[in-house]
Amino acid sequence: MKMRWSAWVLAVFLFCGFLLPLFLKGDPREPVAAPFSKPVWADRTQAPAMSLTVPTGEAGKTFSWSWEAPRGLSVTGEVLFAKTPSKAALIWETPAGAKWVLSDLSGQNRWTLDLDARDMAFRISLGLSPFDESLRGLFDKHGMIRVRIESDVPVERSSLLVKIPGERWGLFGTDQRGRDVFLLFLYGIRVSLFVGILAVLVSSLIGLDAGLVAGYVGGAADTFLMRTVDVLLSVPLLPVLMVLAALWGKGLWQLVLILGLFSWMGTARTVRSMALSFREAPYVEGLRALGAPTFYILARHGIPTVLPLLLANIALGVPGVILSEAALAYLGLSDPRVISWGRMLHEAQSFGAFTTGAWWLLLPPGLGIALLCLAFMDLGRALEEWADPRLKGGRA
Amino acid sequence: MIEIEGLSVSYRSGKKEEQALSGVSLSLPSGQITGLVGESGSGKTTLVMAILGLLPPEARVAGRILVDGVDVVGMAENERDRFRWRRVALVPQGSQNAFNPVLSIGSQVAEPLRVHRGLGRREAERRARMLLDEVGLGSKAAERFPHELSGGQRQRAALAMALSCDPAFLLADEPTTALDVLIQAEIADLLKRAVRERKMGMALVTHDLPLASGLCETICVLDGGRLVETILAKDLARGAKHPRTRALVAALLEMEGNLS
Amino acid sequence: MRPVKRYWTRRLGGAACVVAIVLVANFFLFRLMPGDPVATVLDPRFSPEAKAQLEALYGLDQPLGVQFLLYLRRMATFDFGLSFSTQRPVLEEILERLPNTLALLVPAYLLSVLLGTVLGVIAARRRGHLAEKAVLAAGAVSFSFPSFFVQMVLLLLFAYVFPVFPLRGSLSIPPPEGTWRILADRIWHLALPVFSLVLLGFGGWALTVRNLVVKVMGEDFMILARAKGIGERRLLWGHALRAALPPLLTLFLLSLPGVVSGAVLTETVFSLHGVGRFLLDSVLGQDYPAAGGAFYLLTLITVGSNLLADFLVQLADPRIKTGGEESR
């Protein structure tokens, strides 16, 4: 059999969801950059995140600047002079030639700096407006910027670090708390796959049993089970799930159980119709005539008969469950500590993705869900064709 | 008068090419009944469908089919709709599936009247009831649905529908198959009477040689997509030349012998 | 006419069953779950007397059996009590929001069914053409894209990038003056939600119609219908679609519960003042009377629409009247 595209997609998702996080450093829950940073590839006029060490020498650190003025800047670290300087300062030279004193370092031979452009005092000391967000005075035009320590005594040691959080970060940018969306996306794969596959396994197990009993045993059991299916199909699913999720708890296992309990109806119907024809098959009638117990017939012959189609059903059932899980999480009915794609969309909506136009918070989780669902549907089709070769080509 | 000249029909399924009809030439004269006899797979139904242009799109048709001198083979669908039912009508096998299951018999009989004759709903349905009465169903049948009728009743309704626009020619496709013997005879009588009264021509497609020999003047025997013999019904017993015809006749005689 | 009676006995019995199960489930789910409902509205510093008073107000001090009977009586008269969070009658809150929900759902589903049917029939006729490919793609999208995600993207596009439509709400704040202005303002607020539901809904519907019509086109009676020379239009709409109507209606009936889910999500994305959003807020805020009432009413509406659709199926399929095959 030719490898379907869906198989590749699933393989990539499995790799990204379960193996890749092992090699990537960093906790997805920790902020890594400024909130709402765009992806690095998105807007080239915005500054990327930077961090520069300021060396001890007179020349200092020179770097080229070719973006718009950023909103954030911080300087942290220690400076140790050989002896107490009478006159020393941390100097910022802009491309236009202006000279700013970021911090006065005179009168003390050891300095610990912790400057941040968000501090009002620091802004005012630089002559910047406390209301204008961007640091236009320090980044007055494109060109070379120099940061150096100017003093009348030699600098013995410096661990000064200039950090510009930038407006662009990582593959998918950052969210409202400055967390890496790419990492969140990777961790979200796990939840979708875990909930999707386990819940469908639960529902298939229920559907298989119900369908076999209804179709093979028939009678009152059939009537009861099919009535139950009718009832479950005519109740609005999402509100039921919402109420159950809110009351039962929002953990992943509860979610698996709830989703499994409410999505076995289709499988039951399919299995039932197969069991009906299975019951009439000559070799099954023969087995019955020989006095084989019902359980034996079903376990030994019934399940293998329905298994191929059941597998297809499992694959085709995953998208529905993934979508339900995402919907619940999107509505805020999921554990806030668990990272999932639905939760990412929920946070995007709640924390102003629309008022800031943060499209990079929407597209990765949304397209991830869609791609995963499409892949499972394609896989299901392939399994269906494998189970019933007549379908090949017949379906467009 | 329908003349068929060198008609070949083939189906392409994948890489295989299947020949359903090869080089069939025959004529179906007006005012008489011509039998098209053959076993299933001999191509007789394909022939009927080709005349009405009802072959599936993947069928490839060569040759000519002249309906009153006009070639209908390469016709566009909307041109065909102008001779369908007005000139040539179909009497299908009256199985449950021949009629649209959700429309009443009356509306299905009236439909061609509304389209081809431009009649209003009320007038068309009045005529439909008359036609249903004429084929012995009674005008009440108009309100009924296909699944409520028996096989024989459906066959009568199918005839009423075919007669609705006074066509010059009827194509009857296995009109008596799957009916029990008494009803078969009734339907055969009905067909014969209709053709005689309205001076129509008819092609009777059947695998039932006794029926064909009872109804038809001329019989065309098809086998494996070829026309193997054209013979007058009265010469059937002695004059058959082709082995296929002889085999059919032998079976017929044997059956008659068994009966008597 | 016995078969018709049997059909309706079954349908009405099923509907009653659903309502009964929802009633019982509603009662026990909201009462037996961990967490003291009164505790959620009460400040812990309240005196025990005040607490008892409040419990009496909500009937929580009675034995469970009595509570259940009282509950049944209240449900029958649509008396859902006072909302914990707003202290207004729940029914009042719901009725205030219901028009908004209906104004969203009815046009959206009518349009998507209409568009889906037309496109589905065209796709069935022009197999392999662009129309069919478009329908197949739209169907795949509506089955695999999260609806709320598509709606969020639309919102971002048409309310942020191209600010044509409002970002949120059912009505501008403050509302404009004059009946016509208010109406126009409501339509402006509803346009994008309705459009998004149509966009999400028509694909699946078109795919269903296309599949059913393609199946019908292969039936024997379509050959006879074509032989009658009645023209392509009558053939498609009068015969093929008409014959596909009973199963289509049945599928429509099965899709009705999903409509309610669509309302919850759509009203959340677009911050609409509707019943679905009300249900969500009550569930999140553990406002039991409100959540129970909204859930019960939504179920009643679904069951009612189901029965209506059943009635339509019976009208469309003569075989039910005389006990032919059941279409479901």
XYZ file of N, CA and C in Angstrom, chain C residues 2 39 55 137 152 194 197 200 219 223 247 282 296 299-300 321:
48
model
N -53.050 2.395 10.406
C -52.360 1.958 11.595
C -50.872 2.284 11.593
N -23.345 27.500 49.111
C -22.041 28.053 49.470
C -21.499 28.963 48.376
N -31.464 28.532 51.927
C -31.728 27.148 51.537
C -33.223 26.915 51.395
N -14.442 19.942 -1.166
C -13.498 20.660 -0.306
C -14.235 21.347 0.835
N -13.235 32.784 14.625
C -12.255 33.723 15.186
C -11.421 34.352 14.079
N -23.845 35.209 11.310
C -24.697 34.429 10.404
C -23.878 33.959 9.205
N -21.699 31.065 10.131
C -22.423 29.794 10.275
C -22.793 29.218 8.919
N -19.734 27.725 7.412
C -19.356 26.459 8.030
C -20.368 25.370 7.742
N -30.569 5.153 -9.735
C -31.713 4.255 -9.581
C -32.428 4.064 -10.921
N -33.951 6.400 -15.016
C -33.844 6.102 -16.452
C -35.185 6.370 -17.131
N -34.672 11.058 3.155
C -33.421 10.896 3.918
C -32.765 12.222 4.255
N -23.600 30.499 32.970
C -24.160 29.867 34.171
C -23.353 28.645 34.566
N -32.536 22.707 30.053
C -33.850 22.083 29.890
C -34.597 22.717 28.713
N -33.122 21.717 25.393
C -33.506 20.345 25.039
C -34.936 20.318 24.529
N -35.832 21.041 25.221
C -37.227 21.066 24.783
C -37.325 21.590 23.349
N -46.684 6.328 5.412
C -48.123 6.312 5.621
C -48.680 4.894 5.589
